[in-house]
Short mmCIF file of C-alpha atoms in Angstrom, two decimals:
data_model
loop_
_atom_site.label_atom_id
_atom_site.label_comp_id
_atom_site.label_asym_id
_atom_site.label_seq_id
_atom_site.Cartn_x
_atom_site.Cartn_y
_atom_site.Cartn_z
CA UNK H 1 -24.04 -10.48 8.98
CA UNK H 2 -20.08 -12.01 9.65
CA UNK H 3 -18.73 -11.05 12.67
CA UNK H 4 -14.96 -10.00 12.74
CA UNK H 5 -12.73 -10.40 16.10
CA UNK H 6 -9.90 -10.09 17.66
CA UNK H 7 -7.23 -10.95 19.30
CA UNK H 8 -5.52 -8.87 22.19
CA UNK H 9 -1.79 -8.39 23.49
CA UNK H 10 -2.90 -10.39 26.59
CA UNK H 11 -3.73 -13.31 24.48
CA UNK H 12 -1.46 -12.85 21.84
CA UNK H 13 1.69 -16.01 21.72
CA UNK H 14 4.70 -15.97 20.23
CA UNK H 15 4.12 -18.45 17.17
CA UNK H 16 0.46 -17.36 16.73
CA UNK H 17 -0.36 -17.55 12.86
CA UNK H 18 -2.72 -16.59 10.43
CA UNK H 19 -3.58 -16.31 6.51
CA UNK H 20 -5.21 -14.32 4.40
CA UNK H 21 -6.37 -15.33 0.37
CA UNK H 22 -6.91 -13.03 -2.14
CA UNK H 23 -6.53 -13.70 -6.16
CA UNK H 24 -5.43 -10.00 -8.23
CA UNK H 25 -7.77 -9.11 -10.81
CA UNK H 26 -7.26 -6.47 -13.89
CA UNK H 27 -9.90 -4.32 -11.87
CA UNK H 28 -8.42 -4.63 -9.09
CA UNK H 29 -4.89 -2.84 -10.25
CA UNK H 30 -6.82 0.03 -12.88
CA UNK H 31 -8.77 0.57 -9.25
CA UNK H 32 -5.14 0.91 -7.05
CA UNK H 33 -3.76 3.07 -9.71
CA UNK H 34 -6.99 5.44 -9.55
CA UNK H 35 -7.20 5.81 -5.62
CA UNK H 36 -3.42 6.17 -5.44
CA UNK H 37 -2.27 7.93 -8.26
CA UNK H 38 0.13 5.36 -9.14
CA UNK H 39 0.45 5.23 -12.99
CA UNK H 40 3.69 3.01 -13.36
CA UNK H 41 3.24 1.47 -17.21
CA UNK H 42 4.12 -2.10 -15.41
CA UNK H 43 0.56 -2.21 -13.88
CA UNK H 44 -1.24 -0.74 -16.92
CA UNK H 45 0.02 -0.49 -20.39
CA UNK H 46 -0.05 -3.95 -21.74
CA UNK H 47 2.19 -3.08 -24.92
CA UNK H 48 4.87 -1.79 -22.33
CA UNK H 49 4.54 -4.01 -19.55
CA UNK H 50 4.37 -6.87 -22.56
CA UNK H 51 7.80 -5.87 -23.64
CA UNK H 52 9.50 -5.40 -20.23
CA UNK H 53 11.26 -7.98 -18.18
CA UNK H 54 7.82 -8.84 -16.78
CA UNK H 55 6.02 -10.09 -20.25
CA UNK H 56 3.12 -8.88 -18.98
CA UNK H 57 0.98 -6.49 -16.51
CA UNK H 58 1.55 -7.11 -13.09
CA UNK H 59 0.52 -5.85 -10.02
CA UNK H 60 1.13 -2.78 -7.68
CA UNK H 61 3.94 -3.56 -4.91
CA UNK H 62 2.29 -1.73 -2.60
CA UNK H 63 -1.26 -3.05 -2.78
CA UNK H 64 0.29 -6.80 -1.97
CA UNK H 65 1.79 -4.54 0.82
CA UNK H 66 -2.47 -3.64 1.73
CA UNK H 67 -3.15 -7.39 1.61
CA UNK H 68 -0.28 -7.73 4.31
CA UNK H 69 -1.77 -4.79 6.66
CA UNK H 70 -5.78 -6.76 5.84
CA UNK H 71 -4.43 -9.55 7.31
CA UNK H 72 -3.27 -7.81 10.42
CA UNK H 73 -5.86 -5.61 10.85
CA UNK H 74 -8.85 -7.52 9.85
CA UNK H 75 -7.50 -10.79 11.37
CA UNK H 76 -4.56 -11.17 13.33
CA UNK H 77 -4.30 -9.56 15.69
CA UNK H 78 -7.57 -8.06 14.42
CA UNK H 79 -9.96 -5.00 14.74
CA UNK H 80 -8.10 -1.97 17.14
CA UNK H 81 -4.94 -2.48 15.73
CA UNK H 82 -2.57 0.37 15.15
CA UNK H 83 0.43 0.41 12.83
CA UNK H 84 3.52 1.58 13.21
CA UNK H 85 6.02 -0.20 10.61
CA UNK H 86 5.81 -1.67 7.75
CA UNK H 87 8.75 -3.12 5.49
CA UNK H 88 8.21 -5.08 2.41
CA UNK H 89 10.51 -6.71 -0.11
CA UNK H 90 9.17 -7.49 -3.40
CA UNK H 91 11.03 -10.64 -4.70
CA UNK H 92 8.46 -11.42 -7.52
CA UNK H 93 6.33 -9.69 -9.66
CA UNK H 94 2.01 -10.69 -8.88
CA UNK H 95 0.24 -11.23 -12.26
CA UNK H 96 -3.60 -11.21 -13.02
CA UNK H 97 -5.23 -14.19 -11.83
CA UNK H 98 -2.49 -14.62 -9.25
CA UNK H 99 -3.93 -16.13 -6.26
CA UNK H 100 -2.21 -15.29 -3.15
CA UNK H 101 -1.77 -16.56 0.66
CA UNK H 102 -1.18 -13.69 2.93
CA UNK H 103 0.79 -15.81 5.93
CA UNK H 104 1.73 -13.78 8.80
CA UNK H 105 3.11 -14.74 12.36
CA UNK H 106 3.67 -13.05 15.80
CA UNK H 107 7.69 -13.27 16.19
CA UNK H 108 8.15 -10.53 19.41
CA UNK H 109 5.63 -9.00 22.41
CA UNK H 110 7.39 -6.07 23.33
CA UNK H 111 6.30 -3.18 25.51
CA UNK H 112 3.64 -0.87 25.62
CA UNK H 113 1.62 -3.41 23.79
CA UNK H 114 3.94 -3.50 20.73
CA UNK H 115 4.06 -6.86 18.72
CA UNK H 116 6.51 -7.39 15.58
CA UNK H 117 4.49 -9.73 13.30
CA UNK H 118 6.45 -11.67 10.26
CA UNK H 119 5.04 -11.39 6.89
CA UNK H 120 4.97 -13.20 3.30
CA UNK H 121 3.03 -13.89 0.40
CA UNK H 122 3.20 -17.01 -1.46
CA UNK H 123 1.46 -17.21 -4.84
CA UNK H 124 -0.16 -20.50 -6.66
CA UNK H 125 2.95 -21.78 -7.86
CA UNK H 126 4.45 -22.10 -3.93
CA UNK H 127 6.81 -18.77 -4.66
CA UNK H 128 7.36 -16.26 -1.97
CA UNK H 129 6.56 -13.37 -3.80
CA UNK H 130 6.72 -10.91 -0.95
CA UNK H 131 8.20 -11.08 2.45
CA UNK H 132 8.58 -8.05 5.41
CA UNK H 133 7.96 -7.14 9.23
CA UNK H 134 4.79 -5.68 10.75
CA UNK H 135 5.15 -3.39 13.79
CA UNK H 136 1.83 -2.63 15.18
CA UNK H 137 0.67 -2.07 18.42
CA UNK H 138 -2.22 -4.97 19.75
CA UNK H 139 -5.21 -3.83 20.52
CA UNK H 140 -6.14 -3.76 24.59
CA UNK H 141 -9.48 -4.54 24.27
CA UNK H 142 -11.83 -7.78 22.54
CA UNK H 143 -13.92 -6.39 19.95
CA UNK H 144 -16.26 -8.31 17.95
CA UNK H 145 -18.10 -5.99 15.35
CA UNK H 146 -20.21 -6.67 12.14
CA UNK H 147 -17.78 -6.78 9.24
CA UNK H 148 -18.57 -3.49 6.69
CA UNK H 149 -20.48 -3.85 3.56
CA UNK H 150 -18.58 -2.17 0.78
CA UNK H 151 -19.88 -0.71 -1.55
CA UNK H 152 -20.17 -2.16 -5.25
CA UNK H 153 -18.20 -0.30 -7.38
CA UNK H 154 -18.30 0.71 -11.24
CA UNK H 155 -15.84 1.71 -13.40
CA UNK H 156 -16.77 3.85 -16.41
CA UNK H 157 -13.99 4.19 -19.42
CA UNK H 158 -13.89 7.31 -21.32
CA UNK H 159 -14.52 6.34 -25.04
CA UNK M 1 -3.03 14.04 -23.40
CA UNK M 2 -0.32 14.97 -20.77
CA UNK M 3 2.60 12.93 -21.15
CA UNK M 4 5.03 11.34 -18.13
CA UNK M 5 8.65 10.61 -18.67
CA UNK M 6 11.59 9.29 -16.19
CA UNK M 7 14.99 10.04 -15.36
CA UNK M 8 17.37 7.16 -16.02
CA UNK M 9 20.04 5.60 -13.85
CA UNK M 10 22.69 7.39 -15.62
CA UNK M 11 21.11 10.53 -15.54
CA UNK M 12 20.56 10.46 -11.72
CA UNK M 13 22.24 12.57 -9.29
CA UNK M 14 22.55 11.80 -5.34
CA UNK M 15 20.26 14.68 -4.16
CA UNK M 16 17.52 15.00 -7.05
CA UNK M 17 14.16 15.50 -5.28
CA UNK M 18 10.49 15.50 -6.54
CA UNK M 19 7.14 15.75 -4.66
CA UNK M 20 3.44 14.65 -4.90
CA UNK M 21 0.53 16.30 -4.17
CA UNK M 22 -3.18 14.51 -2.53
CA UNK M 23 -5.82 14.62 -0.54
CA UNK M 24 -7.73 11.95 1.12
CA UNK M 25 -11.26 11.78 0.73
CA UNK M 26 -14.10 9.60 2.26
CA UNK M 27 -14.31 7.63 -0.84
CA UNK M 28 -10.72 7.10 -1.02
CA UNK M 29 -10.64 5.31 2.13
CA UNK M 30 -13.79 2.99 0.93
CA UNK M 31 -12.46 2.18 -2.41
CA UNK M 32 -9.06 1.62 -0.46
CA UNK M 33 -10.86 -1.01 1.63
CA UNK M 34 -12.45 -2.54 -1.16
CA UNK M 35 -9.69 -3.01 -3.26
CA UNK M 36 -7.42 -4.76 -0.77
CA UNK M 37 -9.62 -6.00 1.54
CA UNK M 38 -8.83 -3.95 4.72
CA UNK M 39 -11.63 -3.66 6.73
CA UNK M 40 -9.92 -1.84 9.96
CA UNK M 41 -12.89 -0.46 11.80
CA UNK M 42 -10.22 2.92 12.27
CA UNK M 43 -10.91 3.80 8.93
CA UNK M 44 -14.72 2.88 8.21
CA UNK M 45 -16.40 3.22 11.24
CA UNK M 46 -17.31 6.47 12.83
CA UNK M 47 -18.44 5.50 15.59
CA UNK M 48 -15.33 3.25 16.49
CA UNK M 49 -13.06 5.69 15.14
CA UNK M 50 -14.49 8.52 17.05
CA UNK M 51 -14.42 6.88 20.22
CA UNK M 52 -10.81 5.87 19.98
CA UNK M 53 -7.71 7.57 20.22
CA UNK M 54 -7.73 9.06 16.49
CA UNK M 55 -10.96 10.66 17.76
CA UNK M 56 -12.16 10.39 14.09
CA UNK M 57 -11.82 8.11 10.70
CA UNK M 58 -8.42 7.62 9.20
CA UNK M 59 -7.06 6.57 6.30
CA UNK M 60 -4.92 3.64 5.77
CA UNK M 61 -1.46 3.37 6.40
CA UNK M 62 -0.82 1.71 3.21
CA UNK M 63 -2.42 4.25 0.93
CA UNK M 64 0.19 6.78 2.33
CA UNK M 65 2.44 3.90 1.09
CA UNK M 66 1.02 3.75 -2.11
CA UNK M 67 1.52 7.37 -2.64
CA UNK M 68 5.31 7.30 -1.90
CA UNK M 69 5.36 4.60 -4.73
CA UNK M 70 2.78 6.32 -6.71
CA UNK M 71 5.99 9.44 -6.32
CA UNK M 72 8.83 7.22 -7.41
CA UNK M 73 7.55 5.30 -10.11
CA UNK M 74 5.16 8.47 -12.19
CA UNK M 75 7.60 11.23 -11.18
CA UNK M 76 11.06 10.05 -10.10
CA UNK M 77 13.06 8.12 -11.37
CA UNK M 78 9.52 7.24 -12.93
CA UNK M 79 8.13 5.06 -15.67
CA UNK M 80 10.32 1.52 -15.95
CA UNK M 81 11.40 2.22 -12.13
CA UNK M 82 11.41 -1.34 -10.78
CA UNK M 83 9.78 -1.50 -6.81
CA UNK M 84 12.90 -3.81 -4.97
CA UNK M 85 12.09 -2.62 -1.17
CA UNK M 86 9.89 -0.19 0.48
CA UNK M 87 10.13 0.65 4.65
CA UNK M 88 7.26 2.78 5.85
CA UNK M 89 7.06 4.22 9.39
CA UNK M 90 3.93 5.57 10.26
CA UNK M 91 3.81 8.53 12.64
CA UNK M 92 0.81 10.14 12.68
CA UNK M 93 -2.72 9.50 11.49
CA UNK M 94 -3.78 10.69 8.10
CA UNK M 95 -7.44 12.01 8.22
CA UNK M 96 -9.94 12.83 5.64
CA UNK M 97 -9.25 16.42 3.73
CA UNK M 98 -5.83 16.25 4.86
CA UNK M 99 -3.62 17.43 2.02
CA UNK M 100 0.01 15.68 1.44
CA UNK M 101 3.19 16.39 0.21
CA UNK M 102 5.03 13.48 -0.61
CA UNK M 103 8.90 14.28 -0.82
CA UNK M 104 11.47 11.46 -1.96
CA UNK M 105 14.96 12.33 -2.81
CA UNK M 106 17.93 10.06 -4.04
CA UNK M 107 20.34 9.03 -1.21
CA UNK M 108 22.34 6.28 -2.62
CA UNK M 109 23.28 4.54 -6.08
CA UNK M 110 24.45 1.37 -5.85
CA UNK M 111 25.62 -1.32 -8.62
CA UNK M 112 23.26 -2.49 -11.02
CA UNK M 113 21.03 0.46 -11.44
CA UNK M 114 20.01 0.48 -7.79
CA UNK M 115 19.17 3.23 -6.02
CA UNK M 116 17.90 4.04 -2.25
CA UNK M 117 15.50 6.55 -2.16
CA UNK M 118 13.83 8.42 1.23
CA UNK M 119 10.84 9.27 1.74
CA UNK M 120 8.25 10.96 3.62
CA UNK M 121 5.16 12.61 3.73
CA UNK M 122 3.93 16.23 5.47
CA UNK M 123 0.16 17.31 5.98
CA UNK M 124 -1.02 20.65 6.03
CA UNK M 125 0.24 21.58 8.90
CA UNK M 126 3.62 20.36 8.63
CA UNK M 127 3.73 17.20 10.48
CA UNK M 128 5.89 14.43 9.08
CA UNK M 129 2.52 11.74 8.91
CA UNK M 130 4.91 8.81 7.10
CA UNK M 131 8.64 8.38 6.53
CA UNK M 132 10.74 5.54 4.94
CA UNK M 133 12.83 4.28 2.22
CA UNK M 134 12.62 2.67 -1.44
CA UNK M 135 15.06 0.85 -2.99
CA UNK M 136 14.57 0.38 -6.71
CA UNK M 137 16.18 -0.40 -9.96
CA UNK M 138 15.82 2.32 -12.41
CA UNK M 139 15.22 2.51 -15.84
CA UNK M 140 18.11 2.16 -17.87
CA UNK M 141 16.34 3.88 -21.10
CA UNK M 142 14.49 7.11 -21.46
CA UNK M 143 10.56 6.45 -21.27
CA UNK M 144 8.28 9.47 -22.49
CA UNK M 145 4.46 8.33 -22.86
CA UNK M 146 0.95 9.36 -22.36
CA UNK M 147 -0.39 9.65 -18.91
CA UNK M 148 -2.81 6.81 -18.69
CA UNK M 149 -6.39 7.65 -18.50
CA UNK M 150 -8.29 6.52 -16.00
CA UNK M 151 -12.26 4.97 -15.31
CA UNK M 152 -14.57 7.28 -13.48
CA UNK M 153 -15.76 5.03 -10.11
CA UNK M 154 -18.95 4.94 -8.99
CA UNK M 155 -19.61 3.29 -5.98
CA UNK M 156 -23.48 1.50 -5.29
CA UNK M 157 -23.91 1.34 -1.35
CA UNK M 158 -26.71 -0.85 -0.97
CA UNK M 159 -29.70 -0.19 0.96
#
């Protein structure tokens, strides 16, 4: 079973870095819009999206936004981290079969164990396609836990 | 089929307000970890959960995200809205059964169909769980469609 760690405000530099990789697939956004609610035609009507500015379907902002808060929480600074802030600009649109690098980067250790933690995402093609600023606070203690089994998941279309 | 429509640019008015209704389940939270990969033990483990300060799961900060933009772009200014910025502060933990409004209401239009739009969220008991602000471009033409329909999920744990 993989082990996931972390890292704690103690130990956590200025300058510290990590990355996260993660490609968007169709599934992926039909499964965002279902556990969010989020119907915008952009993500899933292929005739609109098709005729838009974007040419085609492209991904929800806000779960690039979820890759950014992964990477924090699952890696750096890790397990028993809590969030605070989160801002996000989306500068370009993620297609299907995009495959992103999740790059983030400790930038401030402020009080009461608060770090601010600068984020981006760069696609295949070298573009930043999103960019913001974490606020979380680092965890106090080292934790290293089994990392969860998810569950597989199934989706059934109505006919 | 129920159909979802927008209110364009022109047609908005500093002060037009619209909310959206949900409440977090158990599977939300998994299927929210599958789909972006954010395995914080805060909002799968029990045990870790329970023994911290949440004193129990919670869901993830980013799904209360995903619901503000879920608000904007299916209600207003709706289908065609374009996702520019988005600033989330989160306040309070979300936890399973909780029921939230999600309020957003035009502040600002700027040049070139922008608009600023804040948000926030209020559980049952009237605590403000998640505020922040959008900024988006919005549609320029009237939109009225079907709402999409979405798969049923079923999710396999295995043994």
């Amino acid at each position: 079973m993989p082990l996931i760690g972390n890292t704690t405000y103690d130990e956590l530099v200025i300058g510290d870095k990590a990355t996260y990789t993660r490609t968007l697939t169709e599934d992926e956004i039909v499964l965002f819009a279902t556990v969010t609610g989020d119907l915008n035609p952009f993500h899933l009507d292929s005739d609109f999206a098709g005729s838009s500015v974007f040419k085609e379907r492209i991904g929800h902002g806000m779960w690039s936004g979820a890759l950014i808060s992964a990477a924090v929480t699952n890696i750096l600074p890790g397990p028993g981290t809590i969030y605070l802030e989160q801002s996000l600009r989306f500068l370009q649109p993620i297609k299907i079969s995009d495959s992103l690098v999740v790059s983030i980067e400790v930038v401030q250790k402020l009080e009461r164990g608060r770090v601010v933690i600068a984020c981006s995402i760069m696609n295949q093609t070298g573009e930043v396609v999103v960019d913001g600023k974490a606020k979380v606070i680092a965890p106090k203690s080292k934790i290293h836990m089994e990392k969860p089994e998810l569950p597989k998941i199934n989706m059934e279309t109505s006919e």
